[in-house]
């Protein structure tokens, strides 16, 4: 892991950009005399790690006493996309403009995106846990599809917060039954890109006995800021 820049923010949080092979990432760490528990924050469907909503959430969480990391996984943010990915995205835009069904198009590029992203996240986790300022346990917050796969294959993930506003491939909908860690699931009731019943069915499918659903009125980007504080309390119960 090679740190390429750093700056101290007004709230005392240290923000550092890093590279890990081909993986670019950002790490936020609080002012603390002891190693901080780590939360991985993943963004939806290829958005860049510098997306303002994600950065604001990360800074808030770090100021609450956690180390927070995000990356541009394969095919996400500024990292190159395959010709097939670009074609799928073009097909998706065309289908949405025409009012045609889009599930199979989503499946054609979100499924492979998850498959490529999870190894990058695990590689990043290996490197982060070697830093003296970071300790376990580890939490996950963000993109549901990647989070499901990580919760199933990565035993170091102790708790997770999922945002329901993104397409979840069939493979991860099946894997949801294998998720056994504590879970907080955020749902925007009027999310224009995520059918409500599909999200509720997914919540029902999670295998964990400790799962909480928070549903708020509004569209895709309308998650209330107070959910950040509720998320901090959730992770505080399981990571601190």
Coordinates of C-alpha atoms in Angstrom, one line a residue:
X1 CA 0.0 0.0 0.0
X2 CA 1.5 3.3 -1.1
X3 CA 0.0 6.6 0.3
X4 CA 0.1 9.3 -2.4
X5 CA -1.3 12.3 -0.4
X6 CA -2.6 13.3 3.0
X7 CA -4.4 16.2 4.6
X8 CA -5.7 16.9 8.1
X9 CA -9.4 17.9 8.0
X10 CA -11.1 20.5 10.3
X11 CA -12.6 17.7 12.5
X12 CA -9.2 16.2 13.1
X13 CA -9.7 13.3 10.7
X14 CA -6.7 12.4 8.6
X15 CA -7.6 11.8 4.9
X16 CA -5.1 9.8 2.8
X17 CA -5.2 8.7 -0.8
X18 CA -3.5 5.4 -1.6
X19 CA -2.8 2.9 -4.3
X20 CA -2.5 -0.8 -3.9
X21 CA -1.3 -2.2 -7.2
X22 CA -4.0 -1.1 -9.6
X23 CA -6.5 -0.3 -6.8
X24 CA -6.9 3.4 -5.9
X25 CA -8.5 4.2 -2.6
X26 CA -9.0 6.7 0.2
X27 CA -8.5 6.1 3.9
X28 CA -9.9 8.3 6.7
X29 CA -8.7 7.8 10.3
X30 CA -9.7 9.6 13.5
X31 CA -7.4 11.1 16.0
X32 CA -7.0 8.2 18.5
X33 CA -4.4 6.8 20.8
X34 CA -5.6 3.2 20.1
X35 CA -6.3 1.3 16.9
X36 CA -9.7 2.2 15.5
X37 CA -12.2 -0.4 14.2
X38 CA -12.5 -0.4 10.4
X39 CA -15.5 0.2 8.2
X40 CA -15.4 -0.5 4.4
X41 CA -17.6 1.9 2.5
X42 CA -18.6 0.7 -1.0
X43 CA -20.4 2.8 -3.6
X44 CA -23.1 1.6 -6.0
X45 CA -22.8 0.3 -9.5
X46 CA -19.5 1.9 -10.6
X47 CA -19.7 5.4 -9.0
X48 CA -16.3 6.9 -8.2
X49 CA -14.8 6.8 -4.7
X50 CA -14.8 10.6 -4.7
X51 CA -18.6 10.8 -5.1
X52 CA -19.7 13.6 -2.7
X53 CA -22.4 11.7 -0.8
X54 CA -20.0 8.8 -0.1
X55 CA -17.2 11.2 1.0
X56 CA -19.5 13.0 3.4
X57 CA -20.6 9.8 5.0
X58 CA -17.1 8.5 5.3
X59 CA -15.9 11.7 7.0
X60 CA -18.8 11.7 9.4
X61 CA -18.1 8.1 10.3
X62 CA -14.4 8.7 10.8
X63 CA -15.1 11.6 13.1
X64 CA -17.2 9.2 15.2
X65 CA -14.1 7.1 15.9
X66 CA -13.8 4.6 13.0
X67 CA -11.2 4.1 10.3
X68 CA -13.0 4.3 7.0
X69 CA -11.8 3.1 3.6
X70 CA -13.2 3.2 0.1
X71 CA -11.8 2.1 -3.2
X72 CA -12.5 2.2 -6.9
X73 CA -12.9 -1.6 -7.5
X74 CA -12.4 -3.1 -10.9
X75 CA -14.8 -1.4 -13.4
X76 CA -15.7 1.3 -10.9
X77 CA -14.9 5.0 -10.8
X78 CA -12.0 5.9 -13.0
X79 CA -10.8 2.4 -13.5
X80 CA -11.1 1.0 -17.0
X81 CA -14.2 -0.8 -18.1
X82 CA -14.4 -3.6 -20.6
X83 CA -16.0 -3.3 -24.0
X84 CA -18.8 -5.6 -22.7
X85 CA -19.4 -3.3 -19.7
X86 CA -19.6 -0.2 -21.9
X87 CA -22.0 -2.0 -24.3
X88 CA -24.2 -3.1 -21.4
X89 CA -24.4 0.4 -20.1
X90 CA -25.3 1.8 -23.5
X91 CA -28.0 -0.9 -23.9
X92 CA -29.3 0.0 -20.4
X93 CA -29.6 3.7 -21.3
X94 CA -31.4 2.8 -24.6
X95 CA -33.8 0.4 -22.8
X96 CA -34.6 2.9 -20.1
X97 CA -35.3 5.6 -22.6
X98 CA -37.6 3.3 -24.5
X99 CA -39.4 2.0 -21.4
X100 CA -38.2 -1.6 -22.0
X101 CA -37.4 -4.2 -19.3
X102 CA -33.9 -3.8 -18.0
X103 CA -33.3 -6.6 -15.5
X104 CA -31.4 -8.8 -17.9
X105 CA -29.2 -5.9 -19.0
X106 CA -28.5 -5.1 -15.3
X107 CA -27.6 -8.7 -14.7
X108 CA -25.2 -8.7 -17.7
X109 CA -22.9 -6.1 -16.2
X110 CA -23.7 -5.8 -12.4
X111 CA -23.0 -9.6 -11.9
X112 CA -19.5 -9.4 -13.3
X113 CA -18.9 -6.1 -11.6
X114 CA -19.5 -7.8 -8.2
X115 CA -17.4 -10.8 -9.1
X116 CA -14.4 -8.5 -9.9
X117 CA -15.0 -6.1 -7.1
X118 CA -15.0 -8.5 -4.1
X119 CA -11.3 -9.7 -4.6
X120 CA -10.2 -6.1 -4.8
X121 CA -12.0 -5.4 -1.5
X122 CA -10.4 -8.4 0.2
X123 CA -6.9 -7.4 -1.0
X124 CA -7.5 -4.0 0.3
X125 CA -8.7 -5.4 3.7
X126 CA -5.5 -7.4 4.0
X127 CA -3.4 -4.3 3.5
X128 CA -5.4 -2.1 5.8
X129 CA -5.3 -4.5 8.7
X130 CA -1.5 -4.4 8.6
X131 CA -1.6 -0.7 9.5
X132 CA -0.9 0.0 13.2
X133 CA -3.7 2.6 13.5
X134 CA -6.4 0.1 12.4
X135 CA -7.7 -2.8 14.5
X136 CA -10.5 -5.2 14.2
X137 CA -13.4 -6.0 14.1
X138 CA -14.4 -4.9 10.6
X139 CA -17.7 -3.5 9.3
X140 CA -19.1 -2.9 5.9
X141 CA -21.5 -0.1 4.6
X142 CA -22.9 0.5 1.2
X143 CA -23.6 -1.3 -2.0
X144 CA -25.8 -4.3 -1.1
X145 CA -24.7 -6.6 -3.9
X146 CA -21.0 -6.4 -3.0
X147 CA -21.8 -6.5 0.7
X148 CA -23.7 -9.7 0.4
X149 CA -20.8 -11.5 -1.3
X150 CA -18.3 -10.1 1.2
X151 CA -20.4 -11.1 4.1
X152 CA -20.5 -14.6 2.8
X153 CA -16.9 -15.1 1.8
X154 CA -15.0 -12.8 4.3
X155 CA -15.1 -14.0 7.9
X156 CA -13.5 -10.7 9.1
X157 CA -16.7 -8.8 8.4
X158 CA -18.5 -8.6 11.7
X159 CA -21.5 -6.4 10.8
X160 CA -23.0 -4.7 7.8
X161 CA -25.2 -1.8 6.7
X162 CA -26.7 -2.1 3.3
X163 CA -28.3 0.5 1.1
X164 CA -31.2 -1.1 -0.8
X165 CA -31.0 1.3 -3.7
X166 CA -29.2 -0.8 -6.3
X167 CA -29.7 -3.8 -8.5
X168 CA -28.8 -7.1 -6.8
X169 CA -28.0 -9.9 -9.2
X170 CA -29.7 -13.3 -8.9
X171 CA -26.5 -14.9 -7.5
X172 CA -26.4 -12.5 -4.6
X173 CA -30.2 -12.8 -3.9
X174 CA -29.5 -16.5 -3.4
X175 CA -26.5 -15.9 -1.3
X176 CA -28.5 -13.6 1.0
X177 CA -29.7 -16.7 2.8
X178 CA -26.1 -17.3 3.9
X179 CA -25.6 -13.9 5.5
X180 CA -25.5 -14.5 9.2
X181 CA -23.9 -11.3 10.6
X182 CA -25.9 -8.4 12.2
X183 CA -27.4 -6.3 9.5
X184 CA -28.9 -2.8 9.1
X185 CA -30.9 -2.4 5.9
X186 CA -31.8 1.0 4.6
X187 CA -34.7 1.4 2.2
X188 CA -36.0 4.5 0.4
X189 CA -39.8 3.8 0.1
X190 CA -40.1 5.6 -3.2
X191 CA -36.8 4.6 -4.8
X192 CA -37.4 5.1 -8.5
X193 CA -34.7 2.5 -9.5
X194 CA -35.4 -0.2 -6.9
X195 CA -38.8 -1.9 -6.8
X196 CA -39.9 -1.8 -3.1
X197 CA -41.2 -5.4 -3.0
X198 CA -38.0 -6.7 -4.4
X199 CA -36.1 -4.9 -1.6
X200 CA -38.5 -6.2 1.0
X201 CA -38.2 -9.8 -0.3
X202 CA -34.4 -9.5 -0.1
X203 CA -34.6 -8.3 3.5
X204 CA -36.8 -11.3 4.3
X205 CA -34.3 -13.7 2.6
X206 CA -31.3 -12.6 4.8
X207 CA -30.3 -15.6 7.0
X208 CA -29.2 -13.5 10.0
X209 CA -31.4 -13.5 13.1
X210 CA -30.3 -9.9 13.9
X211 CA -31.5 -7.7 11.1
X212 CA -33.2 -4.3 11.2
X213 CA -35.0 -2.5 8.4
X214 CA -35.2 1.3 8.3
X215 CA -37.6 2.6 5.6
X216 CA -37.9 6.3 4.9
X217 CA -40.1 8.2 2.5
X218 CA -38.4 9.6 -0.6
X219 CA -36.4 8.7 -3.7
X220 CA -33.1 7.1 -4.4
X221 CA -30.8 9.9 -3.0
X222 CA -33.1 11.0 -0.2
X223 CA -31.8 8.9 2.7
X224 CA -32.1 11.1 5.7
X225 CA -28.9 12.3 7.4
X226 CA -30.1 11.0 10.8
X227 CA -29.6 7.5 9.4
X228 CA -25.9 8.1 9.7
X229 CA -26.2 8.6 13.4
X230 CA -28.3 5.4 13.7
X231 CA -25.7 3.6 11.6
X232 CA -23.0 4.8 14.1
X233 CA -25.0 3.3 17.0
X234 CA -25.5 0.1 15.1
X235 CA -21.8 -0.3 14.4
X236 CA -21.0 0.8 17.9
X237 CA -22.9 -2.2 19.3
X238 CA -20.9 -4.6 17.1
X239 CA -17.5 -3.1 16.5
X240 CA -16.6 -1.2 19.7

